[in-house]
PDB file of N, CA and C in Angstrom:
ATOM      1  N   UNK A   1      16.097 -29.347  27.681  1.00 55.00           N
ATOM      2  CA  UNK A   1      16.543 -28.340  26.754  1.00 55.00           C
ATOM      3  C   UNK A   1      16.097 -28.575  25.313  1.00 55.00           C
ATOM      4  N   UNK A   2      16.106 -29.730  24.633  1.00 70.00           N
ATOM      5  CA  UNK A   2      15.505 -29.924  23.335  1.00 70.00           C
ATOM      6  C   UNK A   2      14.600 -29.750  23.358  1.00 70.00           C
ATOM      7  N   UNK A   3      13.456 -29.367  24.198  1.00 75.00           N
ATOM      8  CA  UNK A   3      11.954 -28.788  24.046  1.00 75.00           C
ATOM      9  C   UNK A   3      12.244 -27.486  23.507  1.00 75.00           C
ATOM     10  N   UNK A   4      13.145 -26.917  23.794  1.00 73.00           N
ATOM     11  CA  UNK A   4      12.928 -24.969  23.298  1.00 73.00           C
ATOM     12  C   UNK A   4      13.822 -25.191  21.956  1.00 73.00           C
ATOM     13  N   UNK A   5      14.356 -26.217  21.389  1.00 78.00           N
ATOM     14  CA  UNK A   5      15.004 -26.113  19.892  1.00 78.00           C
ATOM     15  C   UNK A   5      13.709 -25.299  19.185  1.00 78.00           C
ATOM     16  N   UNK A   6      12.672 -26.042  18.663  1.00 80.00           N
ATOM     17  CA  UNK A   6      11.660 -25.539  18.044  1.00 80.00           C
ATOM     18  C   UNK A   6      11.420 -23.966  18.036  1.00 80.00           C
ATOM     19  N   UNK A   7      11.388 -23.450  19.188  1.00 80.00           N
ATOM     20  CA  UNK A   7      11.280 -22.080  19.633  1.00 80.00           C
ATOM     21  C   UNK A   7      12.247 -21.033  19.275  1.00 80.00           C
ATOM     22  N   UNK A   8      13.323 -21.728  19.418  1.00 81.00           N
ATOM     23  CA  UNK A   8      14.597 -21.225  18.949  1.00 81.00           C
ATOM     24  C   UNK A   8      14.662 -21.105  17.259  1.00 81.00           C
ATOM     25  N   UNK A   9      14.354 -22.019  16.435  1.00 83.00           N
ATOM     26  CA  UNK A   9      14.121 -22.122  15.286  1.00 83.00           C
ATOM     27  C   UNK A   9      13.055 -21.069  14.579  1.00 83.00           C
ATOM     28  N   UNK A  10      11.732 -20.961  15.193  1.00 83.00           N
ATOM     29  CA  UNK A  10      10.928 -19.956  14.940  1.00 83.00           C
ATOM     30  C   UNK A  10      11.529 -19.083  15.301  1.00 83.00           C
ATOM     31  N   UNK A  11      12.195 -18.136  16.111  1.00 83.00           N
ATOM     32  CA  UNK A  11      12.846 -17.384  16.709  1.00 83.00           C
ATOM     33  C   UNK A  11      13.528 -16.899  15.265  1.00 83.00           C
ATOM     34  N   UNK A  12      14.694 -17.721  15.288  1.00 82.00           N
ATOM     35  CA  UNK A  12      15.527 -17.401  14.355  1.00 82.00           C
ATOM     36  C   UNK A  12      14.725 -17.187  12.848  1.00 82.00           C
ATOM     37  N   UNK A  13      13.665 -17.653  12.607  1.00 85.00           N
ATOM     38  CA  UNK A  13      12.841 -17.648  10.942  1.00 85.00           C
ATOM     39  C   UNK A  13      12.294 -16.149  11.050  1.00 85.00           C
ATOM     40  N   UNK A  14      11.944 -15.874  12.123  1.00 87.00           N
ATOM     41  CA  UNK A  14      11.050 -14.843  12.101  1.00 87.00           C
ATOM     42  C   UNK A  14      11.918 -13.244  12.152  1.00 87.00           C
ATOM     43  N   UNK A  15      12.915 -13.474  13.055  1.00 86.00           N
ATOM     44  CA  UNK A  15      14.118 -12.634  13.029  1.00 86.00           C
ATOM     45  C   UNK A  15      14.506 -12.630  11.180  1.00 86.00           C
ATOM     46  N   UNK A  16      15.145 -13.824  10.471  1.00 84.00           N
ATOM     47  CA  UNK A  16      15.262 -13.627   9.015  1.00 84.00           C
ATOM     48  C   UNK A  16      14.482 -12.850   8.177  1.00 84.00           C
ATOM     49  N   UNK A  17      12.654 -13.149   8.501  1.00 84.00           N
ATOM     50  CA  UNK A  17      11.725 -12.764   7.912  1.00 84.00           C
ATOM     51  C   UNK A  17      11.679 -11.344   7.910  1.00 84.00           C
ATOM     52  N   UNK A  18      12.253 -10.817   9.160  1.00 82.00           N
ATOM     53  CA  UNK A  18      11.774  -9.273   9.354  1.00 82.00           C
ATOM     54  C   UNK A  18      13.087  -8.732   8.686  1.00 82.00           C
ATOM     55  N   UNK A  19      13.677  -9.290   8.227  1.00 77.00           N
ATOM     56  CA  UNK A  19      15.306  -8.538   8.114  1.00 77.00           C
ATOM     57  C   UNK A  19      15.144  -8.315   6.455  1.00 77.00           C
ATOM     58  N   UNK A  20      14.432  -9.955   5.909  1.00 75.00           N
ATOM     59  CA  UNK A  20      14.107  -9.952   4.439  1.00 75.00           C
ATOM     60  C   UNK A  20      13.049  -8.377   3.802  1.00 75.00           C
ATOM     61  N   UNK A  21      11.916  -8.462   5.113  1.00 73.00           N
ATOM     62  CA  UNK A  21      10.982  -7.656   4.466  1.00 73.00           C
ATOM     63  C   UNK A  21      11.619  -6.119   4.495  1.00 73.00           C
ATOM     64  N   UNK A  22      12.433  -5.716   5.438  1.00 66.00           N
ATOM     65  CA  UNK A  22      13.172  -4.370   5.402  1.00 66.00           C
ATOM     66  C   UNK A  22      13.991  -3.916   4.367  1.00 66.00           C
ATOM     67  N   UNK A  23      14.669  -5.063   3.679  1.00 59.00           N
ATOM     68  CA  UNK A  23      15.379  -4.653   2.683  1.00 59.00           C
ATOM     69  C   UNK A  23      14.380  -4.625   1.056  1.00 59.00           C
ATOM     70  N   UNK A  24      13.480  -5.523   1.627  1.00 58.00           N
ATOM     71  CA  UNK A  24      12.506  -4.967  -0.019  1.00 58.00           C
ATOM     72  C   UNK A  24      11.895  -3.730   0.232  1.00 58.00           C
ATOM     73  N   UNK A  25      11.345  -3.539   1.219  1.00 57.00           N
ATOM     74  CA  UNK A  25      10.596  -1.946   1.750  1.00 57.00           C
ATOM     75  C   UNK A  25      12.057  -0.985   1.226  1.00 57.00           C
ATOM     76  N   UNK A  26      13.092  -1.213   1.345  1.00 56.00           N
ATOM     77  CA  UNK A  26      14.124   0.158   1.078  1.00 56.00           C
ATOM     78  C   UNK A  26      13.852   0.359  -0.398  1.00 56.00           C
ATOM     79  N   UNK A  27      13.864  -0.784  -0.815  1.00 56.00           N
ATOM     80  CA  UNK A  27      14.094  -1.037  -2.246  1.00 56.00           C
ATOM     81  C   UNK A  27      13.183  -1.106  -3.212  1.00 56.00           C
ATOM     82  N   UNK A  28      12.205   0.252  -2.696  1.00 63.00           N
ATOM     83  CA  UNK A  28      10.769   0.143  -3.469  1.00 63.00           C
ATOM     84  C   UNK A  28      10.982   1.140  -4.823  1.00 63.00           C
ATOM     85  N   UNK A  29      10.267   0.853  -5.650  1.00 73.00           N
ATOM     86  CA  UNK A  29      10.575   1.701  -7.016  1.00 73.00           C
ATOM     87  C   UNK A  29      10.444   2.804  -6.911  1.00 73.00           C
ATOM     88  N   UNK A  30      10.662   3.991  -7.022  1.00 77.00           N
ATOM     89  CA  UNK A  30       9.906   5.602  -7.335  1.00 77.00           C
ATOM     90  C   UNK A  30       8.950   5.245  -8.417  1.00 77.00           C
ATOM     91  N   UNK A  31       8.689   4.692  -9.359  1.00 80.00           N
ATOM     92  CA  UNK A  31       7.846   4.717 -10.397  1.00 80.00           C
ATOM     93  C   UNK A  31       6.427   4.159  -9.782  1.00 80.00           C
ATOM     94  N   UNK A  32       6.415   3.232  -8.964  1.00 79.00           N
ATOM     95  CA  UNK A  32       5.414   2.645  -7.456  1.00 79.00           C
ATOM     96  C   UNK A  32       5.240   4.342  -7.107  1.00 79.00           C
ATOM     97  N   UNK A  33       5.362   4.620  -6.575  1.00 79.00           N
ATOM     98  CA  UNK A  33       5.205   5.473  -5.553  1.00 79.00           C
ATOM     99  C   UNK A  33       4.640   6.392  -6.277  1.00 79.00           C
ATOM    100  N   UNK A  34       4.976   7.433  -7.255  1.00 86.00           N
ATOM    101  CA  UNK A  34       4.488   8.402  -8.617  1.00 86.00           C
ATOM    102  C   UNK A  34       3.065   7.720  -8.457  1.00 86.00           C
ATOM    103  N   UNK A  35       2.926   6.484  -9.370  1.00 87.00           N
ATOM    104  CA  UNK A  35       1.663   5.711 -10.008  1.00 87.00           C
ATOM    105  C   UNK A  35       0.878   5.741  -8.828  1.00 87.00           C
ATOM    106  N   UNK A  36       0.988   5.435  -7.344  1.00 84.00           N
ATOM    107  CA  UNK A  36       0.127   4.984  -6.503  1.00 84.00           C
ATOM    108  C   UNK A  36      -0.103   6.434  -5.903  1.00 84.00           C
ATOM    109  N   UNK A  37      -0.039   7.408  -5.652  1.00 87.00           N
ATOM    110  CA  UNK A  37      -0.124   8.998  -5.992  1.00 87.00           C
ATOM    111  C   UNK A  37      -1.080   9.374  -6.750  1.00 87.00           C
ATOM    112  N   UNK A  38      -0.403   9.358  -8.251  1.00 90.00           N
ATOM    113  CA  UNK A  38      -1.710   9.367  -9.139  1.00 90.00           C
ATOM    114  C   UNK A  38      -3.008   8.365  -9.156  1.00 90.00           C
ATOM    115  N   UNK A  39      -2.789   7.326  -8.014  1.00 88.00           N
ATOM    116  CA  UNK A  39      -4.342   6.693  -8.394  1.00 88.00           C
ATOM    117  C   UNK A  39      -5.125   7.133  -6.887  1.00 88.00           C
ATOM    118  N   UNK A  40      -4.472   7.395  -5.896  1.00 89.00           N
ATOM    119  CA  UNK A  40      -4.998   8.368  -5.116  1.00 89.00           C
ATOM    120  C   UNK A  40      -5.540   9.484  -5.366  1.00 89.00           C
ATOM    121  N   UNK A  41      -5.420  10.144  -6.066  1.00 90.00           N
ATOM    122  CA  UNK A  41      -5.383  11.348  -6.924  1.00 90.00           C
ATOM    123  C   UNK A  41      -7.002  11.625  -7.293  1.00 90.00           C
ATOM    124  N   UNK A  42      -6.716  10.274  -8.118  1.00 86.00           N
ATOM    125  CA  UNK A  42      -8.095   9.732  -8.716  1.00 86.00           C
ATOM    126  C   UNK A  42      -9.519   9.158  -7.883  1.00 86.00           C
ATOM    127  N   UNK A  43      -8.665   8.608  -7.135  1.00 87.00           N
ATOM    128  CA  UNK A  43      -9.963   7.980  -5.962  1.00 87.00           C
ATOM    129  C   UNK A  43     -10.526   9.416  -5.395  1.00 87.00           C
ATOM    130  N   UNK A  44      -9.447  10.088  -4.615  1.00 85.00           N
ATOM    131  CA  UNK A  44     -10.112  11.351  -4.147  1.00 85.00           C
ATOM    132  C   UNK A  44     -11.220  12.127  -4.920  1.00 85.00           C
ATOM    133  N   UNK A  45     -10.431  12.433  -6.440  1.00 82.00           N
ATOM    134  CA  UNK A  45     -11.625  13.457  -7.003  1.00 82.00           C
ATOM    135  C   UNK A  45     -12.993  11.848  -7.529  1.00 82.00           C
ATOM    136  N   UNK A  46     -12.870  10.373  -7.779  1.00 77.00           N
ATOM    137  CA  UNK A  46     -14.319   9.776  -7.371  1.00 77.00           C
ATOM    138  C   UNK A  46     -15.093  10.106  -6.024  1.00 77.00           C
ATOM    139  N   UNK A  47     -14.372  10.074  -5.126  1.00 77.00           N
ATOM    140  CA  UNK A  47     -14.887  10.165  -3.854  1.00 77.00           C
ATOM    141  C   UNK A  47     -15.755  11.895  -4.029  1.00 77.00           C
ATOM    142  N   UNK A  48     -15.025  12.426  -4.198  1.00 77.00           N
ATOM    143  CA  UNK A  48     -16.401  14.019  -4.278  1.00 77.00           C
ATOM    144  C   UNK A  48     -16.676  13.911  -4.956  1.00 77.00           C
ATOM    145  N   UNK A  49     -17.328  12.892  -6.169  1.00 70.00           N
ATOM    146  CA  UNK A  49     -18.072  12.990  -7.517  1.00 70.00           C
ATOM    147  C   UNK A  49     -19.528  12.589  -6.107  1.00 70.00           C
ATOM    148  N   UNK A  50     -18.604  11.196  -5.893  1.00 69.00           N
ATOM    149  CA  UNK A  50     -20.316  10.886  -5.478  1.00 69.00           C
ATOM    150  C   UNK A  50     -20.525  11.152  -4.004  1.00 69.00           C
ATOM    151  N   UNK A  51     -19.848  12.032  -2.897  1.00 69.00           N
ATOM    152  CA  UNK A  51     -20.040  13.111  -2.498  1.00 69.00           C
ATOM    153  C   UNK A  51     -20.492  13.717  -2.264  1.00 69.00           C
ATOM    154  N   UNK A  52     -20.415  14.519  -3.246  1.00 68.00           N
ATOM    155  CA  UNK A  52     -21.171  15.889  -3.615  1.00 68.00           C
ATOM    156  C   UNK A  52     -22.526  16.001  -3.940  1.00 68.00           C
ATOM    157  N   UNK A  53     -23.246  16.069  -3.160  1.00 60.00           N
ATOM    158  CA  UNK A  53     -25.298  16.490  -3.645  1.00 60.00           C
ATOM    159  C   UNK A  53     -25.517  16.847  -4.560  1.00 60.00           C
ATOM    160  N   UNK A  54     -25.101  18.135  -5.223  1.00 61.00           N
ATOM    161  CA  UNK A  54     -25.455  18.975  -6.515  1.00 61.00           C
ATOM    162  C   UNK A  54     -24.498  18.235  -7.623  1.00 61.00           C
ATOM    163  N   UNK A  55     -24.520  17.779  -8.491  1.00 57.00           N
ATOM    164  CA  UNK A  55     -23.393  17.492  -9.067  1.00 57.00           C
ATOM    165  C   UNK A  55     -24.432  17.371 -10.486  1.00 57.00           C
ATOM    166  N   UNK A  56     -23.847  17.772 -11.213  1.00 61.00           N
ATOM    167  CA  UNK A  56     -24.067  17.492 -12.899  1.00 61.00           C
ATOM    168  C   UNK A  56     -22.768  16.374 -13.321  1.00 61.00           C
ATOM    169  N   UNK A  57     -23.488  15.180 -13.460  1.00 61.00           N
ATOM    170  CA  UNK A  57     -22.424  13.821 -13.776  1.00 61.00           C
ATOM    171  C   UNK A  57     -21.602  14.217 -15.302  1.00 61.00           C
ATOM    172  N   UNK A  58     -22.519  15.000 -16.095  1.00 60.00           N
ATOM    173  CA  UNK A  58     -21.512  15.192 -17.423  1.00 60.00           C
ATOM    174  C   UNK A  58     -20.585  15.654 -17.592  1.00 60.00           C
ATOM    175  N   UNK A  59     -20.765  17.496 -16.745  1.00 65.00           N
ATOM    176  CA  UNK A  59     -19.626  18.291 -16.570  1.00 65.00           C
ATOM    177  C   UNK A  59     -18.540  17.879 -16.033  1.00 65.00           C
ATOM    178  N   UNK A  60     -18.895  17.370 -14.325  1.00 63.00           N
ATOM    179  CA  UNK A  60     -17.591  16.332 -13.520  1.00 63.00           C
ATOM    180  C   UNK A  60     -16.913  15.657 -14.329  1.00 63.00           C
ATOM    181  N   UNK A  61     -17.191  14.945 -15.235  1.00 65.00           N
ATOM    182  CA  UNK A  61     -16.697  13.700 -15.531  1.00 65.00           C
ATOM    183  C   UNK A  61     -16.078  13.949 -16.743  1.00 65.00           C
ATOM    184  N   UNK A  62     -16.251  15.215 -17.203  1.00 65.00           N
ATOM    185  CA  UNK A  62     -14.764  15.488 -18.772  1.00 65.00           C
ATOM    186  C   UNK A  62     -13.725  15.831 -17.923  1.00 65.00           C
ATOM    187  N   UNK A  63     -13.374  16.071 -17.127  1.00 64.00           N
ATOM    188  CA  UNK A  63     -12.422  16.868 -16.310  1.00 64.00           C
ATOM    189  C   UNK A  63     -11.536  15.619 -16.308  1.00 64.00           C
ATOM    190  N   UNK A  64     -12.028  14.511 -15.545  1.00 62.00           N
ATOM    191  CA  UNK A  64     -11.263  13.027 -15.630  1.00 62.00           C
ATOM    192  C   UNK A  64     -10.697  13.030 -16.826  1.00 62.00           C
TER     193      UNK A  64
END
């Protein structure tokens, strides 16, 4: 039986671990979430800058 202590121990760390990471995931900021939005936002309209075939780089890029 003292062979499965160890097992039991990981057992129990990993059970803690998942219990720890659930309560920071609840407890995420709205101000996170807004900001990481707006930098999606941003990647998207880079992503059709360079994209896009026809593109005039000057015009695109006051809009940013």
């Amino acid at each position: 039986m003292p062979v499965f202590y160890p097992f039991a121990i990981l057992a129990l760390f990993l059970i803690f671990a998942t219990m720890v990471r659930k309560s920071e995931a609840s407890a995420a900021d709205p101000r996170q979430d807004m900001e990481i939005a707006q930098l999606r936002e941003r990647v998207e309209a880079l992503e059709k800058l360079l994209v896009d075939e026809d593109i005039v780089l000057k015009g695109k890029f006051r809009d940013l």
